[in-house]
PDB file of C-alpha atoms in Angstrom:
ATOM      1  CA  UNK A 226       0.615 -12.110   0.734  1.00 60.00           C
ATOM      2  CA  UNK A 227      -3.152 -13.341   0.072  1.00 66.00           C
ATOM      3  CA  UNK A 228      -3.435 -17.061   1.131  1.00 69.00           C
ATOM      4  CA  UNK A 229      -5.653 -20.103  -0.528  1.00 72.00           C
ATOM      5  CA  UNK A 230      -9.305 -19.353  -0.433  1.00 69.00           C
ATOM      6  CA  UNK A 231      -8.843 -16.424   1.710  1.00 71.00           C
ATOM      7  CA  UNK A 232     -11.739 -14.301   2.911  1.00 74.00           C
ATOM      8  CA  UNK A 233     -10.553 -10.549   3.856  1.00 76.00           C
ATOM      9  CA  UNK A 234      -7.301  -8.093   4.077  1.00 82.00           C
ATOM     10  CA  UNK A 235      -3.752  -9.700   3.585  1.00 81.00           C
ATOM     11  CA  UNK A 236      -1.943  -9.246   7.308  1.00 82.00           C
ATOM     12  CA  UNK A 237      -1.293  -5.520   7.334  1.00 85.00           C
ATOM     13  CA  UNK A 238       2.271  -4.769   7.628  1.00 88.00           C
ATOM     14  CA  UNK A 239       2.325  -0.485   7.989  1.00 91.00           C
ATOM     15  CA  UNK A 240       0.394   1.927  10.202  1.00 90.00           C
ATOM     16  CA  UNK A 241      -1.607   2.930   7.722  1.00 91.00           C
ATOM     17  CA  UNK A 242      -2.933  -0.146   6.610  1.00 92.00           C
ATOM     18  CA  UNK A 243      -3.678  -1.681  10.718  1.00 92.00           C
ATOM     19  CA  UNK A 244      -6.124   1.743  10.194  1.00 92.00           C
ATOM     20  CA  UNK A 245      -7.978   0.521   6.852  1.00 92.00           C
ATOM     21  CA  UNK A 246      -8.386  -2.839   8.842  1.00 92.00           C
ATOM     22  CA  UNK A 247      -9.457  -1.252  11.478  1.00 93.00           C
ATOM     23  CA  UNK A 248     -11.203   1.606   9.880  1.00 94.00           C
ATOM     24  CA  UNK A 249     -12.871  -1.719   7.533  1.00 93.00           C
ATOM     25  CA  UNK A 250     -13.998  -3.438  11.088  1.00 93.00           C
ATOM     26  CA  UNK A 251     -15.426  -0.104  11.857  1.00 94.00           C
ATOM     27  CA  UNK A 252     -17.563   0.125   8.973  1.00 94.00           C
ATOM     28  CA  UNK A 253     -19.069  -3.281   9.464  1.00 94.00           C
ATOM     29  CA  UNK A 254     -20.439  -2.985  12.831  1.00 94.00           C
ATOM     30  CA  UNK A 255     -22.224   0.366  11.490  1.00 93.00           C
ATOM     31  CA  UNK A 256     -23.416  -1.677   8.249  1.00 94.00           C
ATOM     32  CA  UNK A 257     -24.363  -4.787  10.657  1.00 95.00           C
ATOM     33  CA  UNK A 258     -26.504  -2.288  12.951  1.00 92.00           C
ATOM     34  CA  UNK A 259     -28.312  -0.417  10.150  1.00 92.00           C
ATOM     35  CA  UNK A 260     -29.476  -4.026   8.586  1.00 94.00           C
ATOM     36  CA  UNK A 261     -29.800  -5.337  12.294  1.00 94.00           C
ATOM     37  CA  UNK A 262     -32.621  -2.136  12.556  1.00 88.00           C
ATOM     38  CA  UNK A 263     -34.224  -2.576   9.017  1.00 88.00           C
ATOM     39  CA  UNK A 264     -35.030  -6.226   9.471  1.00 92.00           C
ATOM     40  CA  UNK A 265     -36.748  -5.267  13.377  1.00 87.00           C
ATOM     41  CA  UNK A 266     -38.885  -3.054  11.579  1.00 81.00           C
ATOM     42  CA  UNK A 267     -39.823  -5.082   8.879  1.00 83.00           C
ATOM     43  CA  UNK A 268     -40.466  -7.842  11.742  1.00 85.00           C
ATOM     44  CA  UNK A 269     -42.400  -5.688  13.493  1.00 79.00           C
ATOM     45  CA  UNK A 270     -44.570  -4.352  10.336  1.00 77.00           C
ATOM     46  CA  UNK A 271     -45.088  -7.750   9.301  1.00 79.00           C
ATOM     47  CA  UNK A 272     -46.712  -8.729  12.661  1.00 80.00           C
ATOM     48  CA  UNK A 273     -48.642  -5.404  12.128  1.00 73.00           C
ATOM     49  CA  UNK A 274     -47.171  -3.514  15.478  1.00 70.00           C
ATOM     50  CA  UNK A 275     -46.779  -0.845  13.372  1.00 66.00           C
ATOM     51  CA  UNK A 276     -49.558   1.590  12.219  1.00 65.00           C
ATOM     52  CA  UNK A 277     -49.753   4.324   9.845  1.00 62.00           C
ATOM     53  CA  UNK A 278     -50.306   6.518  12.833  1.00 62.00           C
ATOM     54  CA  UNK A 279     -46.436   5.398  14.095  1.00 62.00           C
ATOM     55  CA  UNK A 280     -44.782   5.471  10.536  1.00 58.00           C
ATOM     56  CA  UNK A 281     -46.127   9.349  10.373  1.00 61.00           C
ATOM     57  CA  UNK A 282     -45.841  10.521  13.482  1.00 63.00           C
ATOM     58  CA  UNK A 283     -43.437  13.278  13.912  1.00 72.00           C
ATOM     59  CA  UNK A 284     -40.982  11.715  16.220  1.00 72.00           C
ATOM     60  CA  UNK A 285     -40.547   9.263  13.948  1.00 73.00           C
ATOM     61  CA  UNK A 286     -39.318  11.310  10.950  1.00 76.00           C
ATOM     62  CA  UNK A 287     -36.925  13.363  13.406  1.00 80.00           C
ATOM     63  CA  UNK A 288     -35.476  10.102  14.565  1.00 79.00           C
ATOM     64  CA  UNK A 289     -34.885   8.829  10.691  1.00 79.00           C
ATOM     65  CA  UNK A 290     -33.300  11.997   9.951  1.00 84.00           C
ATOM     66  CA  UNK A 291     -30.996  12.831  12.672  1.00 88.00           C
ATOM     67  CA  UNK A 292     -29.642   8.853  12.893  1.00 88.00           C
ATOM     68  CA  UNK A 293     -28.771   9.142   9.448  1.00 88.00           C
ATOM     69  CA  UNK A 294     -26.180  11.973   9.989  1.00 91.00           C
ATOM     70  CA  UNK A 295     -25.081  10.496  12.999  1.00 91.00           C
ATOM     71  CA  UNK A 296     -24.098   7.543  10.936  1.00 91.00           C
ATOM     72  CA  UNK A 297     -22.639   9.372   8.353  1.00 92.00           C
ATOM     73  CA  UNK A 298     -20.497  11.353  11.453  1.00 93.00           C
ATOM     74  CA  UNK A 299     -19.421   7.717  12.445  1.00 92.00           C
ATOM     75  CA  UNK A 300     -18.208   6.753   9.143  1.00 93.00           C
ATOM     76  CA  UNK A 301     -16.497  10.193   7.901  1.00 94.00           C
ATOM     77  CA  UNK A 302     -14.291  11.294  10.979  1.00 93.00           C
ATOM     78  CA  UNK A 303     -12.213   8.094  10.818  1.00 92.00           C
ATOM     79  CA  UNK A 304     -11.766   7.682   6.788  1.00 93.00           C
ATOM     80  CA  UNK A 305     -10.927  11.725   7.022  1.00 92.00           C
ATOM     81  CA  UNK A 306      -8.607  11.242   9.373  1.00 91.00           C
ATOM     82  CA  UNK A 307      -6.829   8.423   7.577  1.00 91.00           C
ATOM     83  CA  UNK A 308      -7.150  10.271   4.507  1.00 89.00           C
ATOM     84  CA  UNK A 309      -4.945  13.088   6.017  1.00 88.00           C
ATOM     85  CA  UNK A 310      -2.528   9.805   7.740  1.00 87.00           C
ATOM     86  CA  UNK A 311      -1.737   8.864   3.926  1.00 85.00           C
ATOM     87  CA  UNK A 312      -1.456  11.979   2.236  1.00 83.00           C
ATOM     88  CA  UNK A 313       1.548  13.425   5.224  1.00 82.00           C
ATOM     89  CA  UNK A 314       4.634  12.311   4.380  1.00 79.00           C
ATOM     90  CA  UNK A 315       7.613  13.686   6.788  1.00 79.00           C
ATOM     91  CA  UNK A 316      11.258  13.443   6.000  1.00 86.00           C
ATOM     92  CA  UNK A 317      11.332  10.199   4.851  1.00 90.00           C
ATOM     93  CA  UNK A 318      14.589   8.293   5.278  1.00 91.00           C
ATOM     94  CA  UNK A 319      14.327   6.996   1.719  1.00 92.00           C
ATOM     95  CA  UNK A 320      12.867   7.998  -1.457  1.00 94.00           C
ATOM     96  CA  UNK A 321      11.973   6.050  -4.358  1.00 94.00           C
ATOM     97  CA  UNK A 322      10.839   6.462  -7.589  1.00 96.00           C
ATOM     98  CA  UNK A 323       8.486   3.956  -9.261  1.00 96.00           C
ATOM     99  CA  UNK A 324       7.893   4.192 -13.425  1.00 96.00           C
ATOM    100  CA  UNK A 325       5.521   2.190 -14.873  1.00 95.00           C
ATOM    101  CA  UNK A 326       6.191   0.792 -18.556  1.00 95.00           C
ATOM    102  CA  UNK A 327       4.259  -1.539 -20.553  1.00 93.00           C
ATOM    103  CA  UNK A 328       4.963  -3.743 -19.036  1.00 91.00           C
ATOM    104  CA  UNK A 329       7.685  -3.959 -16.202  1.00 94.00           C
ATOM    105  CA  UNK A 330       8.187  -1.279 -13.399  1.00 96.00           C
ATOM    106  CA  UNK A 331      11.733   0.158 -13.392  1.00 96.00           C
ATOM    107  CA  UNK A 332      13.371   2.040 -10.149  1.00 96.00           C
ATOM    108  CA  UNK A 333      15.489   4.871  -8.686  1.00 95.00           C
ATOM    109  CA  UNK A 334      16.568   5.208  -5.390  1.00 94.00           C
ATOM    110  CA  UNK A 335      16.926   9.332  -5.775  1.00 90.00           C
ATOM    111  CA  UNK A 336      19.445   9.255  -2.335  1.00 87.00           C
ATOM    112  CA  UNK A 337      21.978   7.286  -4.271  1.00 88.00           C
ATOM    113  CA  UNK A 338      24.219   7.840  -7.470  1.00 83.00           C
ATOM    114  CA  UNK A 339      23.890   4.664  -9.319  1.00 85.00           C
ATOM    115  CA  UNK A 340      21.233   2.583  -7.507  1.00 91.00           C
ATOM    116  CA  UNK A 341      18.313   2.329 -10.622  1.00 92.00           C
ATOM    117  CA  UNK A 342      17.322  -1.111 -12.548  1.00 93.00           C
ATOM    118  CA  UNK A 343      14.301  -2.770 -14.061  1.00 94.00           C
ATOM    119  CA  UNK A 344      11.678  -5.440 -12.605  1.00 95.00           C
ATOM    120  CA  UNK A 345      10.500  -7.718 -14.920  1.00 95.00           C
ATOM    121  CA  UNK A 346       8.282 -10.856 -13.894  1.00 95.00           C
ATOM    122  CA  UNK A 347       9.965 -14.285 -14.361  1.00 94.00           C
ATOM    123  CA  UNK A 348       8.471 -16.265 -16.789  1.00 92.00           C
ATOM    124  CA  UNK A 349       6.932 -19.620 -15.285  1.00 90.00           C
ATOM    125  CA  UNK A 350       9.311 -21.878 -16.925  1.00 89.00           C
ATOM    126  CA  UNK A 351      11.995 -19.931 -15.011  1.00 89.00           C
ATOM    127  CA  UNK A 352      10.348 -19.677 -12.211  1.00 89.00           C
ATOM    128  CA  UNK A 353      12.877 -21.619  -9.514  1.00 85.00           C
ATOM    129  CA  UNK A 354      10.915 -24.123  -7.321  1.00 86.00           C
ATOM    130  CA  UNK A 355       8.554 -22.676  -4.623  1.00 83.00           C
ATOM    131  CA  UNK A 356       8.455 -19.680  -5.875  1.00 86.00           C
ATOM    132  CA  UNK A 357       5.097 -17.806  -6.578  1.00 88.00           C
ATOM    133  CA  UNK A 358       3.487 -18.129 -10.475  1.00 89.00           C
ATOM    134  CA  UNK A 359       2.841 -14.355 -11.684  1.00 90.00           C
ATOM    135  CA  UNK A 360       4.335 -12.647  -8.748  1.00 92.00           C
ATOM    136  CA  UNK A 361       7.944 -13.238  -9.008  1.00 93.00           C
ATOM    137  CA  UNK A 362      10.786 -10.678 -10.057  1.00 94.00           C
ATOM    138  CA  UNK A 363      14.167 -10.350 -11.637  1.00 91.00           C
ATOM    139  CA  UNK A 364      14.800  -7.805  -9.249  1.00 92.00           C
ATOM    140  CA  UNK A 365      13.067  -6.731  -6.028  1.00 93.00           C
ATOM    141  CA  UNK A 366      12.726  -3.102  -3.913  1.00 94.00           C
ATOM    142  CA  UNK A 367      14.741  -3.821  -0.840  1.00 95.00           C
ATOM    143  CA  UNK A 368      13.863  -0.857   1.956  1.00 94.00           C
ATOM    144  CA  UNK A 369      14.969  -0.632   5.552  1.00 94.00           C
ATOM    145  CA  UNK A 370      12.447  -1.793   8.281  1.00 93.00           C
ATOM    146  CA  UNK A 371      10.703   0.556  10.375  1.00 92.00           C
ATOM    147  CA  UNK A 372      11.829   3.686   8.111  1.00 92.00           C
ATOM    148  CA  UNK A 373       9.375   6.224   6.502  1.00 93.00           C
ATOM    149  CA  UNK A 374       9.763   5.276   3.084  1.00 94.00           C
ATOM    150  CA  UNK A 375       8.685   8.045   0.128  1.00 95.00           C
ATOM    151  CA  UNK A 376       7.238   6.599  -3.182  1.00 95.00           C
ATOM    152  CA  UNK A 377       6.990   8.956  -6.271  1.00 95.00           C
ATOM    153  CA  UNK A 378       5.114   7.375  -8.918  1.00 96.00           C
ATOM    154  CA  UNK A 379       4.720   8.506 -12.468  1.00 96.00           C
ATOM    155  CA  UNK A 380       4.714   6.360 -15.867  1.00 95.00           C
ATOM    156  CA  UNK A 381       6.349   6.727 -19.428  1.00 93.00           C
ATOM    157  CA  UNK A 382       2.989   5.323 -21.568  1.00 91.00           C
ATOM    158  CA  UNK A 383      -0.141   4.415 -20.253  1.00 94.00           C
ATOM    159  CA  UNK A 384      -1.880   4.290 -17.434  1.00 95.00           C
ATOM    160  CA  UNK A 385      -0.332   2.390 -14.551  1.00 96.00           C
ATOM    161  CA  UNK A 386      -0.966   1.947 -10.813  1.00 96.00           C
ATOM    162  CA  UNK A 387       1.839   0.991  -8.085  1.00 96.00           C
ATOM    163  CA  UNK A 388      -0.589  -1.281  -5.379  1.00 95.00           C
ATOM    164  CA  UNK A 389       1.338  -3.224  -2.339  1.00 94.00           C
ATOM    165  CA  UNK A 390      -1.893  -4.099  -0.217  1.00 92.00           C
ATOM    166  CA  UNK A 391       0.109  -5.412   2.743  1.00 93.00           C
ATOM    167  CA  UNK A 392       1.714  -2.025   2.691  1.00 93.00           C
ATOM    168  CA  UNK A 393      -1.845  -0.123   2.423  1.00 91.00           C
ATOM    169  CA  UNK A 394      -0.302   1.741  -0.605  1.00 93.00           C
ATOM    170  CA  UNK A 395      -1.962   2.027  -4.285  1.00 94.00           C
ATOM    171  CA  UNK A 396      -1.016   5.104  -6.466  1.00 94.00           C
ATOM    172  CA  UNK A 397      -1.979   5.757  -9.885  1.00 94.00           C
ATOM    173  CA  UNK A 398       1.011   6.672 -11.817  1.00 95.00           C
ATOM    174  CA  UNK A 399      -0.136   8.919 -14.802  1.00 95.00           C
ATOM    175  CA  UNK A 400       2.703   9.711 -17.933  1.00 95.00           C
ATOM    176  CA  UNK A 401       3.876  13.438 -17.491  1.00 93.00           C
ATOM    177  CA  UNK A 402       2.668  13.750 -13.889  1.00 95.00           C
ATOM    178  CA  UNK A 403       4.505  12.964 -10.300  1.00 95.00           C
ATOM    179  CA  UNK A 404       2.719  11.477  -7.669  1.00 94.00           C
ATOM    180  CA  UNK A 405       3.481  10.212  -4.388  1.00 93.00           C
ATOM    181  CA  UNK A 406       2.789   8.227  -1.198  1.00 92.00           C
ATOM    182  CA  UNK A 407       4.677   6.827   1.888  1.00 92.00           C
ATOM    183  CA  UNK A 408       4.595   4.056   3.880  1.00 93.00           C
ATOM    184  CA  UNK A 409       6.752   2.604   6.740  1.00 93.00           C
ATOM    185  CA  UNK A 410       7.053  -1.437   6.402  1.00 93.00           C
ATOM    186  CA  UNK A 411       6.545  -2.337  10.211  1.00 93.00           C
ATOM    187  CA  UNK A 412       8.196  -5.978  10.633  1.00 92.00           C
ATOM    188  CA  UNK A 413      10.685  -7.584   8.116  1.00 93.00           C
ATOM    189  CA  UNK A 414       8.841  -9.773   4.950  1.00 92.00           C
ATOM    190  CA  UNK A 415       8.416  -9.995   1.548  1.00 93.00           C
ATOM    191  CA  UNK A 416       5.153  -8.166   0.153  1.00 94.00           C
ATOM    192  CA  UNK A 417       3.691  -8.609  -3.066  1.00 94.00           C
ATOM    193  CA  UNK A 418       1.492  -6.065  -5.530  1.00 94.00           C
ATOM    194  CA  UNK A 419       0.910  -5.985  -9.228  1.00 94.00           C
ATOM    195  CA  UNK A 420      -0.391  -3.077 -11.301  1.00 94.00           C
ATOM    196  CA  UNK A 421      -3.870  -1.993 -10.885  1.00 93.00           C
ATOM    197  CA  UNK A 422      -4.143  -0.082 -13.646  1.00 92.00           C
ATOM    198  CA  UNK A 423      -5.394  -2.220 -17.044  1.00 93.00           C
ATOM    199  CA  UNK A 424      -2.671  -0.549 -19.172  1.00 90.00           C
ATOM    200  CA  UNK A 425      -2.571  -3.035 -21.834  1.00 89.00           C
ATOM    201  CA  UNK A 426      -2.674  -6.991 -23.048  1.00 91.00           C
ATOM    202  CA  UNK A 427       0.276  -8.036 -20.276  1.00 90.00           C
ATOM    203  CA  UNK A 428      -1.447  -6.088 -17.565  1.00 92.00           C
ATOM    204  CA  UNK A 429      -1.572  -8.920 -15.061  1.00 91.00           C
ATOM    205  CA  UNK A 430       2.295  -9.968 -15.918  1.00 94.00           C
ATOM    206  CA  UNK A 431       3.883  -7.060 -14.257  1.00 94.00           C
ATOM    207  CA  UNK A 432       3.765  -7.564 -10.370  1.00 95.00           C
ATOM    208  CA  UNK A 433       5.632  -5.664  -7.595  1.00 96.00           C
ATOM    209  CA  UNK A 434       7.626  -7.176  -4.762  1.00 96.00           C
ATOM    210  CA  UNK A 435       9.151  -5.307  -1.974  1.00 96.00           C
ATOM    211  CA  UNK A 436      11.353  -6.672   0.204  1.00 95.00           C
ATOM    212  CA  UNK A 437      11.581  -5.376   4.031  1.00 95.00           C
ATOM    213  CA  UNK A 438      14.714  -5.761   5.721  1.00 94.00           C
ATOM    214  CA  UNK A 439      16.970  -4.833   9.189  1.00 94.00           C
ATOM    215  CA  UNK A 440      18.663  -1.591   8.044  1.00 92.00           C
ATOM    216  CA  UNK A 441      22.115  -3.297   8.013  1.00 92.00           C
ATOM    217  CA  UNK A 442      21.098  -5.907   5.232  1.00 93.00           C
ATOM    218  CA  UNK A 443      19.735  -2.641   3.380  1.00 92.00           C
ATOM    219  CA  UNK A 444      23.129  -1.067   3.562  1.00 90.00           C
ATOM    220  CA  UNK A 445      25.245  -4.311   2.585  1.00 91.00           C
ATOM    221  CA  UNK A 446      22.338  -4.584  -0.795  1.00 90.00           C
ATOM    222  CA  UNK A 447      22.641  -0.689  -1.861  1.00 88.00           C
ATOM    223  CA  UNK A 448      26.352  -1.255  -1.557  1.00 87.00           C
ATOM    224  CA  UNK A 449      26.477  -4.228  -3.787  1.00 86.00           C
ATOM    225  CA  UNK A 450      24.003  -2.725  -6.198  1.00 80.00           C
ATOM    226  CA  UNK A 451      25.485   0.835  -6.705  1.00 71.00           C
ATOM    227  CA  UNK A 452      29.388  -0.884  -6.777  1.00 65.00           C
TER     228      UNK A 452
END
């Protein structure tokens, strides 16, 4: 989860979020060498090294248009290619299905019988000691480590959006309409999200928390819940 005063990305926890980082990083270096550029130009018109003669000569104008797409190039191949990452989703070993109310999430886990309940947010004056203030749950999503997880997201009133940033997921869930994503939690944690969606006065009070486990402490959980 997001520390104190902290400046960037929570600690990525899922492929596809190490490749936003990444993809993030990526991005910078471009943005840090365009600015890097404009400001040696503007040094060098300021010390008047640069004519009118340079600024329309003809090299000049092919160099500002071809660096342009070559930028551009730079920036598209990677966020296509981890546009197609997120949108695959391959036999997952679990699918579950996220509904957005106004305003607590409720759940079914679609590979078992009986395995569905509601998350609400604990109040603060509930909230047991060292516990986090408008992120806490009644009841948490507890998923196997290291499995491809499916999420199918949908809502029964307004507007909603299911958003785990340590995951790299955020899906709008939309009343009448199924959509989906996948992820695969990559180390055992706890990972907290709220609804991104302003659906209403208790937007902010309906958070999301996710709980990553070995696959045996999944099994032992379902088994309890579903009895």
């Amino acid at each position: 989860m997001a520390n104190h005063s902290q400046f960037g990305f929570q600690d990525a926890s899922s492929p596809i979020m190490e490749e936003l980082v990444e993809f993030h990083d990526h991005a910078l270096m471009v943005a840090l060498a365009i600015c890097s550029l404009v400001l040696y130009l503007l040094a060098l018109m300021l010390m008047e090294k640069l004519s009118s003669n340079t600024v329309d000569a003809q090299e000049v104008e092919l160099v500002w248009t071809i660096l342009p797409a070559i930028v551009l190039i730079m920036l598209a191949l990677p966020s296509l290619q981890i546009l197609y990452m997120m949108d695959e989703i391959d036999e997952p070993d679990l699918t579950l299905k996220a509904i957005g109310h106004q305003w607590y999430w409720s759940y079914e886990y679609t590979d078992f019988k009986d395995l569905t309940f509601d998350s609400y947010m604990i109040p603060t004056p509930d909230l047991p000691l060292g516990n986090f203030r408008l992120l806490e749950v009644d009841h948490r999503i507890v998923i196997p480590m290291e499995s491809p997880i499916r999420v199918i997201v949908t809502a029964d009133d307004v507007l909603h959006s299911w958003a785990v940033p340590s995951l790299g997921v955020k899906t709008d869930a939309i009343p009448g309409r199924l959509n989906q994503t996948s992820f695969i939690a990559t180390r055992p944690g706890i990972f907290y999200g709220q609804c991104s969606e302003i659906c209403g006065a208790n937007h902010s009070f309906m958070p999301i928390v996710v709980e990553s486990a070995p696959l045996n402490h999944f099994e032992n959980w379902s088994s309890l819940l579903s009895s």
